[in-house]
Every structure is written in C-alpha cells, then in structure tokens.
Amino acid sequence: MEEYINKIIQGNCIEILKELPDNTFDMIFADPPYYLQLPKGKRLKRADGSEIIPVDNEWDQFKDYDDYDSFTESWLKECQRVLKPTGTIWVIGMYHNIFRVGKIMQDLGLWFLNDVIWVKIGALPNLNCRRLTNNHETLIWAVKNKNCKGYTFNYQLLKEMNNGKQMKDTDWVFGLCKGNERLRDENGIKSHPTQKPLKLIQQVFLTSTKKGDLILDPFMGSGTSAVVAKALGRKWVGIEKDNKYIEVANERIKKQKIC
Amino acid sequence: MEEYINKIIQGNCIEILKELPDNTFDMIFADPPYYLQLPKGKRLKRADGSEIIPVDNEWDQFKDYDDYDSFTESWLKECQRVLKPTGTIWVIGMYHNIFRVGKIMQDLGLWFLNDVIWVKIGALPNLNCRRLTNNHETLIWAVKNKNCKGYTFNYQLLKEMNNGKQMKDTDWVFGLCKGNERLRDENGIKSHPTQKPLKLIQQVFLTSTKKGDLILDPFMGSGTSAVVAKALGRKWVGIEKDNKYIEVANERIKKQKIC
DNA sequence: GCAAGGCATGAATCTACAT
DNA sequence: GATGTAGATTCATGCCTTG
C-alpha cells in the first residue's frame, strides 16, 4: 500500500480497487457518475440566449439501468471490502442515481448512519417552470456492516461548527464551486464539469476522520478530496481513469498551500 | 368508481388497488411503512428518564429486505396502473426505506420529477451523539412514465407561497404534527404513531392538483390526506387495513370544518 | 391580560463493555 | 460471536401553569 499513499492511481476504478488489500481505509468518499440521462442534442438556453452546458461526458453514459447498477455494485462491493470495520463510506448523488445507489448499498449489507442533504447555494433555477428547483444533492453515510462499532464521528467538533447545536443532516448549506475555486483551462472552460466545493468535502472529512487517517477517493476527478485531505493532515489514495483530470489534479495539489 | 369517492375502503392495500380501474387518479399520495428495523425490546431514554416511544407497530414489520421489496413493488405497480397519464405520484419515506422505494419506482418505469426534502421542525435530537440528527424526510414526485406530459404543476401558486421566488425542493420546512393537531385517544395516547402534518400534505396537494381532481391515498392512516382534500375541494379515495385507524379518520373527517 | 417558566414529546436503524 | 446490561445525552415546539 505504501507506494499508493498520497497519489492518484490511473486506471479503471473497479480493476484498481480489486488490487487493494482488505480493511485498509478509515474513510471512503465516492462521487460516482450520476447517469443523468439528459435528452441528447437539446440544450436549454437562458433568457439572454446563452446555452446551459450540461454534463454529457462519455463517463456519464450507460446503456441502461442494469448497466449502471452492475457498475455500481462492482465498485461498491470492492469499497466495502477495503473499508476498515471501524471505517465509514460516503457516497454523493442526485435523484437520478442516489436511490439506485442507496438500495445497492443496503443490499451489500452496508449500514446507513445518515443521509445528508447538501443544500446548494447558487444552483441553477428551473428554466421551464415545470418542476421544483433542484437545490440539493444527497450524501449517504454508512458503515461496513450492521455490527460495526467504533467509527469516527467528531460530534463535539461539528457541534461547535454549528453554533453549539447538534449538527443535523439538513444543516449542510454550501455554495457551488465557483469563482477562483473553480478550475478552468486557458480558454476559461471548466476543467471538470462536476467539481465539488472544498467546504463540502472538508465538512465530510471533519465529520468522520482523524488526523493521520487514510482516505480513499475512487472517483478522484479534479482532486478536491486530495486537496482537503492534505490540508487537514489526512493521508489519501485517489483513483481516476482520465489522464486529463489527473494532470489537473496533480498540478492543483502541487500548487496547494492552504485549503 | 363512484361508490368509492370520498370514502375509505377497508382492506389489504394491494388487493384493493387491483380492483380499481386503469388511469383513474389525478394524483396519488403514498405514505407506506418505512421498515425501521429498530432494535427490539430496547428503548432510548431521555435524561429525565422518560422513554422514547418508537414506531414498532406490527404493520412496520417485515421478514427482510426481499419481503419489503416485494410488498413495495406490488403496491407501486398497481398505483402506476391506476394513475392517469397526466397524473403524478408522491411517496414519502426516510433513509431506512426511501432508497429501496426509489429504485423500485425507477425500475417500474416511473419517471422522477423531483425529490423533495421535508425539513422537520421539532424532530427528536440524536440522543447518543454518534450520528447527525435526523431532521428530514424525503418525498419522491414522479409521473407514470418517461413520456408523460401535461401533469399539473401549480408553478405560479407555489412561487407566491414562497415569497415570489421559485419553490425549491429544499424549501419545505414544516413542524411535526404535535399539539392540538395530533389526534389522541381518551388516555392521551397517540391515535396513530406517524400522523403527518396538515401543512405538508396541503403543500403536496397544492403543488400537483387542481380543484375537483381525484386523489388516491393507499395508506390512509389517520386520514390527513382526506381532511386536506376535502378542505381544498379535491375528491379522494382512501385505503386502510386497520379498522381502528379508519374509525379515527372517519370521525375526524365528519367533525371537520376548516383545514 | 400578559409574560415567564415548566414540562411533555417527536418514524430512533444507540454505544461500549462485560460475560 | 452472541447476548445482556449499564451508560451518557438532546433540541425545538407548543401547551399549560404560575406570577
């Protein structure tokens, strides 16, 4: 394992997970593809005529629900295996995928601690006025199985962070990743379409890890979890398929001074 | 159908659903058992020694996940069948069950419009300080299938109810059903352990129905949805297995003057 | 009549440790 | 491992009593 610490492993998530030893990680944070199933070729426009750029990347394409489910079960099963009995796993998603992901997690025997609502500040309003505005994502927090005890939950710290009151599963209000935090290439194009905000990931790590803990991110993307892990004194292992994202992430981590 | 309008049908939910004709209802609101799986015989206590009374009713007991899933699939399948192509279905749940329910809904071809977070005011704090406080329930809002158009969404009304801003899926903040609203027997015992607040159900109905619409509630319980339907000028059909709950509900509806 | 304080209570997947 | 017992801990709301 030592050779992987604080590094991004390039390759297929499931294949790489299979090479990692049992009961290794104190915490896993997974931000998998959401399988958005957007209508192809159509793009919503804002009132000023500008186009909304949707997430239509190749990595979010699946043949059908079965295809998505079998992918999901495979990586979750390996994550469960490499998770310590005292560890916890977080998975983030939206209504497109999180219900499928959640049922598969339960079927694998993962035992839920909470489902946390990230209330997104600055989310896109609903442009066609035919639905409620999507304003949240859901994080599932779970232990390896029903009988697992001794996981880390920094109750007191979170209470302090929440003005002296117990942190609730609905108190997670954070802005989207925008402005200086958002990574862009030389042409101003977003380096990653679904870059998560540092503050959200930080709160996840502060909730469920101690200094020196080893964290796994099987869908590393632009490297947000590595940046937060480094800043908080946690060790980390990342997995990412796309070399372009790995470059972005490595450069970001190298440059990093403060979270 | 006429003989069922504005009445509670007593009996097994699935069997009764099977007798109802296709494409009948403008809206379905379902508050099924959550399958809480609480530890048996143990009861949490408050600092003052008083006991927390959990939901351990017979109707929330299932053999295992498979048992719960097959029950869930059966009633959802019938609900999908009796739902108009222009209708919508709401299902409420918590992290114990909502992910399973959601995946089964998607597998049946129901197409999600939103997942709505009911932020609960006055929820039980977390007493052992080993998890985040459970402070929400999740409602899934869906149409009969992916191609359905023309469902009712009272966008403008909800915007007005939300101080002129688009109603978001996270703006649903309502107190629990307590105080005078909570139905109790002559001994002060709750008539139903999970009575839902009128305001929540009212917002659901105002979101997705018009005056005169026909609403189905397959798990009627203490009759909250009937009370709201009546007050808002909607027609309704309820299904409930337990005669005790039916008595409570009928008495409540009879007494009703204003919502 | 009004303000302040007491008190009950809410869909809860409890935890740690000993035997 | 499975089972049993003791332990430590909480917040918002609304009704009711008291002053």
Coordinates of C-alpha atoms (C1' of nucleotides) in Angstrom, one line a residue:
Chain A
M1 CA 0.0 0.0 0.0
E2 CA 2.7 2.5 0.9
E3 CA 3.5 3.2 -2.7
Y4 CA 0.0 4.5 -3.3
I5 CA -0.3 6.9 -0.4
N6 CA -0.9 10.5 -1.4
K7 CA -1.0 9.5 -5.0
I8 CA -3.5 9.2 -7.8
I9 CA -3.6 5.8 -9.4
Q10 CA -4.5 5.9 -13.1
G11 CA -6.9 3.3 -14.5
N12 CA -10.3 1.6 -14.3
C13 CA -11.8 2.2 -10.8
I14 CA -13.0 -1.4 -10.3
E15 CA -9.8 -3.1 -11.5
I16 CA -7.7 -0.9 -9.3
L17 CA -9.9 -1.4 -6.3
K18 CA -9.5 -5.2 -6.7
E19 CA -5.8 -4.8 -6.2
L20 CA -6.1 -3.0 -2.9
P21 CA -6.0 -5.1 0.4
D22 CA -9.0 -5.7 2.7
N23 CA -9.8 -3.5 5.6
T24 CA -7.4 -0.7 4.6
F25 CA -9.2 2.6 4.6
D26 CA -10.6 4.7 7.5
M27 CA -12.9 6.5 5.2
I28 CA -14.0 6.4 1.6
F29 CA -15.5 9.3 -0.2
A30 CA -17.1 8.4 -3.6
D31 CA -18.5 10.8 -6.1
P32 CA -19.6 8.4 -8.9
P33 CA -21.1 9.2 -12.3
Y34 CA -24.8 10.2 -11.8
Y35 CA -26.1 8.7 -15.0
L36 CA -28.1 11.9 -15.8
Q37 CA -29.8 10.6 -18.9
L38 CA -30.2 14.0 -20.5
P39 CA -32.0 14.4 -23.8
K40 CA -29.4 14.3 -26.5
G41 CA -28.7 17.2 -28.7
K42 CA -31.1 19.6 -26.9
R43 CA -29.7 22.4 -24.9
L44 CA -31.6 24.7 -22.6
K45 CA -30.9 28.4 -23.0
R46 CA -31.0 31.2 -20.5
A47 CA -33.2 34.2 -21.1
D48 CA -30.2 36.1 -22.7
G49 CA -29.8 33.3 -25.2
S50 CA -26.7 31.8 -23.7
E51 CA -26.5 28.0 -23.5
I52 CA -26.5 25.8 -20.4
I53 CA -23.7 23.3 -20.7
P54 CA -25.0 20.0 -19.3
V55 CA -23.0 17.1 -18.1
D56 CA -22.9 14.9 -21.2
N57 CA -19.4 13.4 -20.8
E58 CA -18.6 10.0 -22.0
W59 CA -18.0 8.8 -18.4
D60 CA -21.7 9.5 -17.5
Q61 CA -23.1 7.3 -20.3
F62 CA -24.5 3.9 -19.6
K63 CA -26.5 1.5 -21.7
D64 CA -29.4 1.3 -19.3
Y65 CA -30.2 1.0 -15.6
D66 CA -28.9 -2.6 -15.5
D67 CA -25.6 -1.4 -16.9
Y68 CA -25.4 1.4 -14.3
D69 CA -26.4 -1.0 -11.5
S70 CA -23.8 -3.6 -12.3
F71 CA -21.1 -1.0 -12.4
T72 CA -22.4 0.5 -9.1
E73 CA -22.5 -2.8 -7.4
S74 CA -19.0 -3.7 -8.5
W75 CA -17.2 -0.6 -7.2
L76 CA -19.3 -0.5 -4.0
K77 CA -18.5 -4.2 -3.3
E78 CA -14.8 -3.5 -3.5
C79 CA -15.1 -0.4 -1.5
Q80 CA -16.9 -2.3 1.2
R81 CA -14.1 -4.9 1.2
V82 CA -11.3 -2.4 1.5
L83 CA -13.1 -0.4 4.2
K84 CA -11.9 -0.9 7.8
P85 CA -14.6 -2.3 10.2
T86 CA -14.2 1.0 12.0
G87 CA -14.3 3.0 8.8
T88 CA -17.2 4.8 7.1
I89 CA -18.1 5.4 3.5
W90 CA -19.8 8.5 1.9
V91 CA -21.4 8.4 -1.5
I92 CA -22.8 11.6 -3.1
G93 CA -25.6 11.6 -5.7
M94 CA -28.8 13.2 -7.0
Y95 CA -32.3 11.9 -7.6
H96 CA -31.2 10.4 -10.9
N97 CA -29.0 7.9 -9.3
I98 CA -28.9 8.1 -5.5
F99 CA -31.9 5.8 -4.9
R100 CA -30.4 3.1 -7.0
V101 CA -27.0 3.5 -5.3
G102 CA -28.6 3.5 -1.9
K103 CA -30.5 0.3 -2.4
I104 CA -27.5 -1.4 -3.8
M105 CA -25.5 -0.3 -0.7
Q106 CA -28.1 -1.8 1.6
D107 CA -28.3 -5.0 -0.4
L108 CA -24.5 -5.3 0.0
G109 CA -25.0 -5.0 3.8
L110 CA -23.6 -1.5 4.2
W111 CA -25.5 0.0 7.2
F112 CA -26.6 3.6 6.9
L113 CA -25.8 6.1 9.6
N114 CA -27.3 9.2 7.9
D115 CA -28.5 10.6 4.6
V116 CA -27.2 14.2 4.5
I117 CA -28.7 16.9 2.4
W118 CA -26.2 19.3 0.8
V119 CA -28.3 22.4 0.2
K120 CA -26.7 24.1 -2.8
I121 CA -26.4 27.9 -2.7
G122 CA -26.4 29.4 -6.2
A123 CA -27.9 26.4 -8.0
L124 CA -29.4 26.8 -11.5
P125 CA -33.1 27.9 -11.3
N126 CA -35.6 25.8 -13.1
L127 CA -35.9 27.3 -16.5
N128 CA -39.0 25.6 -17.9
C129 CA -41.1 26.1 -14.7
R130 CA -42.5 22.5 -14.8
R131 CA -40.7 21.2 -11.7
L132 CA -39.4 22.4 -8.4
T133 CA -35.9 23.9 -8.5
N134 CA -33.3 21.3 -7.9
N135 CA -31.4 22.7 -4.9
H136 CA -29.7 19.8 -3.2
E137 CA -27.6 16.7 -3.5
T138 CA -27.8 13.7 -1.2
L139 CA -24.9 12.1 0.7
I140 CA -25.3 8.6 2.2
W141 CA -23.0 7.9 5.1
A142 CA -22.6 4.3 6.1
V143 CA -20.5 1.7 7.9
K144 CA -19.2 -1.6 6.5
N145 CA -22.0 -3.6 8.0
K146 CA -24.7 -3.6 10.7
N147 CA -22.5 -4.7 13.5
C148 CA -19.6 -2.3 13.0
K149 CA -18.8 -0.1 16.0
G150 CA -16.1 2.4 16.8
Y151 CA -16.3 4.5 13.7
T152 CA -15.1 8.1 14.0
F153 CA -17.8 10.8 14.5
N154 CA -16.4 14.1 15.7
Y155 CA -19.6 15.0 17.4
Q156 CA -18.2 17.8 19.5
L157 CA -16.3 19.5 16.7
L158 CA -19.4 19.5 14.5
K159 CA -21.5 20.9 17.3
E160 CA -19.0 23.8 17.7
M161 CA -19.1 24.3 13.9
N162 CA -22.9 24.6 14.2
N163 CA -23.1 27.3 16.8
G164 CA -23.1 25.0 19.7
K165 CA -26.1 22.9 18.5
Q166 CA -26.0 19.3 17.3
M167 CA -25.2 19.1 13.6
K168 CA -28.2 18.0 11.6
D169 CA -28.4 16.1 8.4
T170 CA -30.0 19.3 6.9
D171 CA -27.5 21.8 8.1
W172 CA -25.1 21.3 5.2
V173 CA -25.5 24.6 3.3
F174 CA -22.6 25.3 0.9
G175 CA -22.2 27.3 -2.2
L176 CA -21.4 25.6 -5.5
C177 CA -17.9 25.6 -6.7
K178 CA -17.5 28.9 -8.5
G179 CA -15.1 31.8 -8.9
N180 CA -11.5 31.3 -8.0
E181 CA -12.1 27.9 -6.6
R182 CA -13.4 26.6 -9.9
L183 CA -10.6 25.2 -12.1
R184 CA -10.5 26.4 -15.7
D185 CA -8.2 25.8 -18.6
E186 CA -6.5 28.6 -20.6
N187 CA -9.7 29.2 -22.6
G188 CA -11.9 29.6 -19.5
I189 CA -13.5 26.2 -19.9
K190 CA -14.3 24.3 -16.8
S191 CA -11.6 21.6 -16.2
H192 CA -14.2 19.3 -14.7
P193 CA -17.9 19.6 -15.1
T194 CA -18.9 18.5 -11.6
Q195 CA -16.1 19.8 -9.4
K196 CA -17.2 19.7 -5.8
P197 CA -16.8 22.6 -3.3
L198 CA -13.9 22.4 -0.9
K199 CA -16.1 23.3 2.1
L200 CA -18.5 20.4 1.5
I201 CA -15.6 17.9 1.3
Q202 CA -14.0 19.5 4.3
Q203 CA -17.1 19.0 6.4
V204 CA -17.3 15.4 5.3
F205 CA -13.7 14.8 6.3
L206 CA -14.0 16.7 9.6
T207 CA -17.1 14.7 10.5
S208 CA -15.7 11.2 10.0
T209 CA -11.9 11.2 10.1
K210 CA -9.0 11.9 12.5
K211 CA -5.6 13.3 11.7
G212 CA -3.4 10.7 10.0
D213 CA -6.4 8.7 8.8
L214 CA -6.2 7.1 5.4
I215 CA -8.9 8.2 2.9
L216 CA -9.8 6.7 -0.4
D217 CA -11.5 8.5 -3.3
P218 CA -12.3 6.0 -6.1
F219 CA -13.6 8.8 -8.5
M220 CA -10.9 11.4 -8.0
G221 CA -11.8 13.9 -10.8
S222 CA -10.2 17.2 -10.3
G223 CA -8.7 16.2 -6.9
T224 CA -10.8 18.1 -4.4
S225 CA -10.6 15.4 -1.8
A226 CA -6.8 15.2 -2.1
V227 CA -6.5 18.9 -1.6
V228 CA -8.7 18.7 1.5
A229 CA -7.0 15.6 2.9
K230 CA -3.6 17.3 2.5
A231 CA -4.8 20.5 4.2
L232 CA -6.3 18.6 7.1
G233 CA -3.4 16.2 7.7
R234 CA -5.1 13.1 6.4
K235 CA -3.4 10.6 4.1
W236 CA -5.2 9.8 0.8
V237 CA -5.3 7.5 -2.2
G238 CA -7.1 8.5 -5.4
I239 CA -8.3 6.6 -8.4
E240 CA -9.0 8.3 -11.7
K241 CA -9.4 6.9 -15.2
D242 CA -9.0 10.1 -17.2
N243 CA -5.4 11.4 -17.7
K244 CA -6.7 14.9 -18.3
Y245 CA -8.2 15.1 -14.9
I246 CA -5.2 13.5 -13.3
E247 CA -3.0 16.3 -14.7
V248 CA -5.3 18.9 -13.5
A249 CA -5.5 17.3 -10.0
N250 CA -1.7 16.8 -9.7
E251 CA -1.0 20.4 -10.7
R252 CA -3.5 21.6 -8.2
I253 CA -2.1 19.5 -5.4
K254 CA 1.4 20.7 -6.2
K255 CA 0.4 24.3 -6.1
Q256 CA -1.5 23.9 -2.9
K257 CA -0.5 25.9 0.1
I258 CA -3.6 26.3 2.2
C259 CA -7.1 24.7 1.9
Chain B
M1 CA -65.7 4.0 -9.1
E2 CA -68.4 6.4 -8.0
E3 CA -69.2 4.4 -4.9
Y4 CA -65.6 4.8 -3.6
I5 CA -65.4 8.6 -3.9
N6 CA -64.7 10.4 -0.7
K7 CA -64.6 7.1 1.3
I8 CA -62.1 4.9 3.0
I9 CA -62.0 1.4 1.6
Q10 CA -61.1 -1.2 4.3
G11 CA -58.8 -4.0 3.4
N12 CA -55.4 -5.1 2.1
C13 CA -53.9 -2.3 0.1
I14 CA -52.7 -4.4 -2.8
E15 CA -55.9 -6.4 -3.2
I16 CA -58.0 -3.3 -3.2
L17 CA -55.7 -1.5 -5.7
K18 CA -56.2 -4.4 -8.0
E19 CA -59.9 -3.8 -8.2
L20 CA -59.5 -0.2 -9.2
P21 CA -59.7 0.7 -12.9
D22 CA -56.7 1.8 -15.0
N23 CA -55.9 5.5 -15.5
T24 CA -58.2 6.8 -12.8
F25 CA -56.4 9.1 -10.4
D26 CA -55.0 12.6 -11.0
M27 CA -52.7 12.2 -8.0
I28 CA -51.6 9.6 -5.6
F29 CA -50.1 10.3 -2.2
A30 CA -48.5 7.3 -0.5
D31 CA -47.1 7.1 3.0
P32 CA -46.1 3.5 3.2
P33 CA -44.4 1.6 6.1
Y34 CA -40.8 2.6 6.5
Y35 CA -39.5 -0.7 7.8
L36 CA -37.5 0.9 10.5
Q37 CA -35.7 -2.2 11.9
L38 CA -35.4 -0.9 15.4
P39 CA -33.5 -2.9 18.0
K40 CA -36.2 -5.0 19.8
G41 CA -37.0 -4.5 23.4
K42 CA -34.6 -1.7 23.9
R43 CA -35.9 1.8 24.4
L44 CA -33.9 5.0 24.4
K45 CA -34.5 7.3 27.4
R46 CA -34.3 11.0 27.8
A47 CA -32.1 12.5 30.5
D48 CA -35.2 12.8 32.7
G49 CA -35.8 9.1 32.5
S50 CA -38.8 9.3 30.2
E51 CA -38.9 6.7 27.4
I52 CA -38.9 7.4 23.7
I53 CA -41.8 5.5 22.2
P54 CA -40.6 4.2 18.8
V55 CA -42.6 3.0 15.8
D56 CA -42.7 -0.7 16.5
N57 CA -46.1 -1.5 15.2
E58 CA -47.0 -4.8 13.6
W59 CA -47.6 -3.1 10.2
D60 CA -44.0 -1.9 10.0
Q61 CA -42.5 -5.4 10.5
F62 CA -41.1 -7.3 7.5
K63 CA -39.1 -10.5 7.3
D64 CA -36.2 -8.9 5.4
Y65 CA -35.4 -6.6 2.6
D66 CA -36.8 -9.0 0.0
D67 CA -40.1 -9.2 1.8
Y68 CA -40.3 -5.4 2.0
D69 CA -39.2 -5.0 -1.7
S70 CA -41.9 -7.4 -3.0
F71 CA -44.6 -5.6 -1.0
T72 CA -43.3 -2.3 -2.3
E73 CA -43.2 -3.4 -5.9
S74 CA -46.7 -4.8 -5.7
W75 CA -48.4 -1.7 -4.4
L76 CA -46.3 0.6 -6.6
K77 CA -47.1 -1.4 -9.7
E78 CA -50.9 -1.1 -9.1
C79 CA -50.5 2.6 -8.3
Q80 CA -48.7 3.2 -11.6
R81 CA -51.6 1.4 -13.4
V82 CA -54.4 3.4 -11.8
L83 CA -52.6 6.7 -12.2
K84 CA -53.7 8.8 -15.2
P85 CA -51.0 9.6 -17.8
T86 CA -51.4 13.2 -16.8
G87 CA -51.3 12.3 -13.1
T88 CA -48.4 12.3 -10.6
I89 CA -47.5 10.2 -7.6
W90 CA -45.8 11.2 -4.4
V91 CA -44.1 8.7 -2.0
I92 CA -42.7 9.8 1.4
G93 CA -40.0 7.9 3.3
M94 CA -36.8 8.1 5.3
Y95 CA -33.3 6.7 4.8
H96 CA -34.4 3.4 6.1
N97 CA -36.6 2.7 3.1
I98 CA -36.7 5.6 0.6
F99 CA -33.7 4.4 -1.5
R100 CA -35.3 1.0 -2.0
V101 CA -38.6 2.5 -2.8
G102 CA -37.0 4.9 -5.2
K103 CA -35.1 2.3 -7.1
I104 CA -38.2 0.1 -7.4
M105 CA -40.1 3.1 -8.7
Q106 CA -37.5 3.7 -11.4
D107 CA -37.4 0.0 -12.3
L108 CA -41.2 0.1 -12.9
G109 CA -40.7 3.0 -15.3
L110 CA -42.0 5.8 -13.1
W111 CA -40.2 9.0 -14.1
F112 CA -38.9 11.3 -11.3
L113 CA -39.8 15.0 -11.4
N114 CA -38.2 15.9 -8.1
D115 CA -37.1 14.6 -4.7
V116 CA -38.3 17.0 -2.1
I117 CA -36.8 17.4 1.3
W118 CA -39.3 17.9 4.2
V119 CA -37.2 19.7 6.8
K120 CA -38.8 18.7 10.1
I121 CA -39.1 21.4 12.8
G122 CA -39.0 19.9 16.3
A123 CA -37.6 16.5 15.4
L124 CA -36.1 14.3 18.1
P125 CA -32.4 15.2 18.7
N126 CA -29.8 12.5 18.4
L127 CA -29.5 11.1 21.9
N128 CA -26.4 9.1 21.7
C129 CA -24.3 11.6 19.8
R130 CA -23.0 9.1 17.4
R131 CA -24.8 10.3 14.3
L132 CA -26.1 13.5 12.8
T133 CA -29.6 14.5 13.9
N134 CA -32.3 13.1 11.7
N135 CA -34.1 16.2 10.6
H136 CA -35.8 15.4 7.3
E137 CA -37.9 13.0 5.3
T138 CA -37.8 12.6 1.6
L139 CA -40.7 12.8 -0.9
I140 CA -40.3 11.5 -4.4
W141 CA -42.5 13.1 -7.0
A142 CA -43.0 11.2 -10.3
V143 CA -45.1 10.7 -13.4
K144 CA -46.4 7.4 -14.7
N145 CA -43.6 7.0 -17.3
K146 CA -40.9 8.9 -19.1
N147 CA -43.1 10.1 -21.9
C148 CA -45.9 11.6 -19.8
K149 CA -46.7 15.2 -20.3
G150 CA -49.4 17.5 -19.1
Y151 CA -49.2 16.8 -15.4
T152 CA -50.4 19.6 -13.1
F153 CA -47.7 21.8 -11.5
N154 CA -49.0 25.0 -10.0
Y155 CA -45.8 26.8 -10.5
Q156 CA -47.2 30.3 -10.0
L157 CA -49.1 29.5 -6.8
L158 CA -46.0 27.9 -5.3
K159 CA -43.9 30.9 -6.2
E160 CA -46.4 33.1 -4.5
M161 CA -46.3 30.8 -1.4
N162 CA -42.6 31.2 -1.4
N163 CA -42.4 35.0 -1.3
G164 CA -42.2 35.4 -5.0
K165 CA -39.3 33.0 -5.5
Q166 CA -39.4 29.7 -7.3
M167 CA -40.2 26.9 -4.9
K168 CA -37.2 24.7 -4.4
D169 CA -37.0 21.1 -3.4
T170 CA -35.4 22.2 -0.2
D171 CA -37.9 24.9 0.8
W172 CA -40.3 22.5 2.5
V173 CA -39.9 23.4 6.2
F174 CA -42.8 22.3 8.4
G175 CA -43.3 21.4 12.0
L176 CA -44.1 17.9 13.1
C177 CA -47.6 17.0 13.9
K178 CA -47.9 18.0 17.6
G179 CA -50.1 19.8 20.0
N180 CA -53.8 20.2 19.1
E181 CA -53.4 18.8 15.6
R182 CA -52.2 15.5 16.9
L183 CA -55.0 13.0 17.4
R184 CA -55.1 11.3 20.8
D185 CA -57.4 8.9 22.5
E186 CA -59.1 9.4 25.8
N187 CA -55.9 8.3 27.6
G188 CA -53.8 10.8 25.7
I189 CA -52.2 8.1 23.6
K190 CA -51.4 9.0 20.0
S191 CA -54.1 7.6 17.7
H192 CA -51.5 7.0 15.0
P193 CA -47.8 6.8 15.6
T194 CA -46.8 8.6 12.3
Q195 CA -49.6 11.2 11.7
K196 CA -48.4 13.6 9.1
P197 CA -48.8 17.4 9.5
L198 CA -51.6 19.0 7.5
K199 CA -49.4 21.7 6.1
L200 CA -47.1 19.3 4.5
I201 CA -49.9 17.4 2.8
Q202 CA -51.5 20.6 1.8
Q203 CA -48.4 21.8 0.1
V204 CA -48.2 18.5 -1.8
F205 CA -51.8 18.8 -3.0
L206 CA -51.4 22.5 -3.9
T207 CA -48.3 21.7 -5.9
S208 CA -49.8 19.0 -8.1
T209 CA -53.6 19.0 -8.2
K210 CA -56.5 21.2 -9.3
K211 CA -59.9 21.7 -7.8
G212 CA -62.1 18.7 -8.4
D213 CA -59.2 16.3 -9.1
L214 CA -59.4 12.8 -7.8
I215 CA -56.7 11.8 -5.2
L216 CA -55.8 8.3 -4.0
D217 CA -54.1 7.6 -0.7
P218 CA -53.3 3.8 -0.5
F219 CA -52.1 4.1 3.2
M220 CA -54.7 6.3 4.7
G221 CA -53.8 6.0 8.4
S222 CA -55.5 8.7 10.4
G223 CA -56.9 10.4 7.4
T224 CA -54.8 13.5 7.0
S225 CA -54.9 13.4 3.2
A226 CA -58.7 13.1 3.2
V227 CA -59.0 16.2 5.5
V228 CA -56.8 18.2 3.2
A229 CA -58.5 17.0 0.1
K230 CA -61.9 18.0 1.5
A231 CA -60.7 21.4 2.6
L232 CA -59.2 22.1 -0.8
G233 CA -62.1 20.9 -2.8
R234 CA -60.5 17.8 -4.2
K235 CA -62.1 14.3 -4.4
W236 CA -60.4 11.4 -2.7
V237 CA -60.3 7.7 -2.2
G238 CA -58.5 6.2 0.8
I239 CA -57.4 2.6 1.5
E240 CA -56.6 1.4 5.0
K241 CA -56.2 -2.0 6.5
D242 CA -56.7 -1.2 10.2
N243 CA -60.3 -0.6 11.4
K244 CA -59.0 1.4 14.4
Y245 CA -57.4 3.9 12.1
I246 CA -60.5 4.0 9.9
E247 CA -62.7 4.9 12.8
V248 CA -60.3 7.7 13.8
A249 CA -60.2 9.0 10.3
N250 CA -63.9 8.9 9.7
E251 CA -64.6 10.7 12.9
R252 CA -62.0 13.3 12.1
I253 CA -63.5 13.9 8.6
K254 CA -67.0 14.2 10.0
K255 CA -66.0 16.8 12.5
Q256 CA -64.0 18.8 10.0
K257 CA -64.9 22.4 9.3
I258 CA -61.8 24.1 8.1
C259 CA -58.4 22.7 7.3
Chain C
dG1 C1' -54.4 40.1 30.4
dC2 C1' -49.7 39.1 29.6
dA3 C1' -45.0 37.3 30.4
dA4 C1' -42.1 33.8 32.0
dG5 C1' -41.1 29.3 33.1
dG6 C1' -42.2 24.2 33.5
dC7 C1' -43.0 20.2 31.0
dA8 C1' -44.1 16.9 27.6
dT9 C1' -42.6 14.8 23.2
dG10 C1' -41.2 13.7 18.4
dA11 C1' -40.9 7.3 12.1
dA12 C1' -34.6 6.4 16.5
dT13 C1' -32.0 1.6 12.0
dC14 C1' -27.5 3.6 20.1
dT15 C1' -22.8 2.6 22.1
dA16 C1' -19.5 0.4 25.0
dC17 C1' -18.2 -3.1 27.6
dA18 C1' -18.8 -7.3 30.2
dT19 C1' -19.9 -12.2 30.2
Chain D
dG1 C1' -19.7 -14.3 18.1
dA2 C1' -23.8 -13.7 20.6
dT3 C1' -26.3 -11.8 24.4
dG4 C1' -27.1 -8.7 28.2
dT5 C1' -26.6 -4.5 30.9
dA6 C1' -25.3 0.0 32.1
dG7 C1' -24.5 4.4 30.4
dA8 C1' -24.5 9.1 28.6
dT9 C1' -27.1 12.6 26.1
dT10 C1' -30.7 16.5 23.3
dC11 C1' -33.4 20.5 20.8
dA12 C1' -37.4 22.9 19.1
dT13 C1' -42.1 23.5 19.8
dG14 C1' -46.4 24.2 22.0
dC15 C1' -49.4 23.8 25.7
dC16 C1' -50.2 24.8 30.4
dT17 C1' -49.3 26.8 34.9
dT18 C1' -47.7 30.3 37.6
dG19 C1' -46.8 35.0 38.9

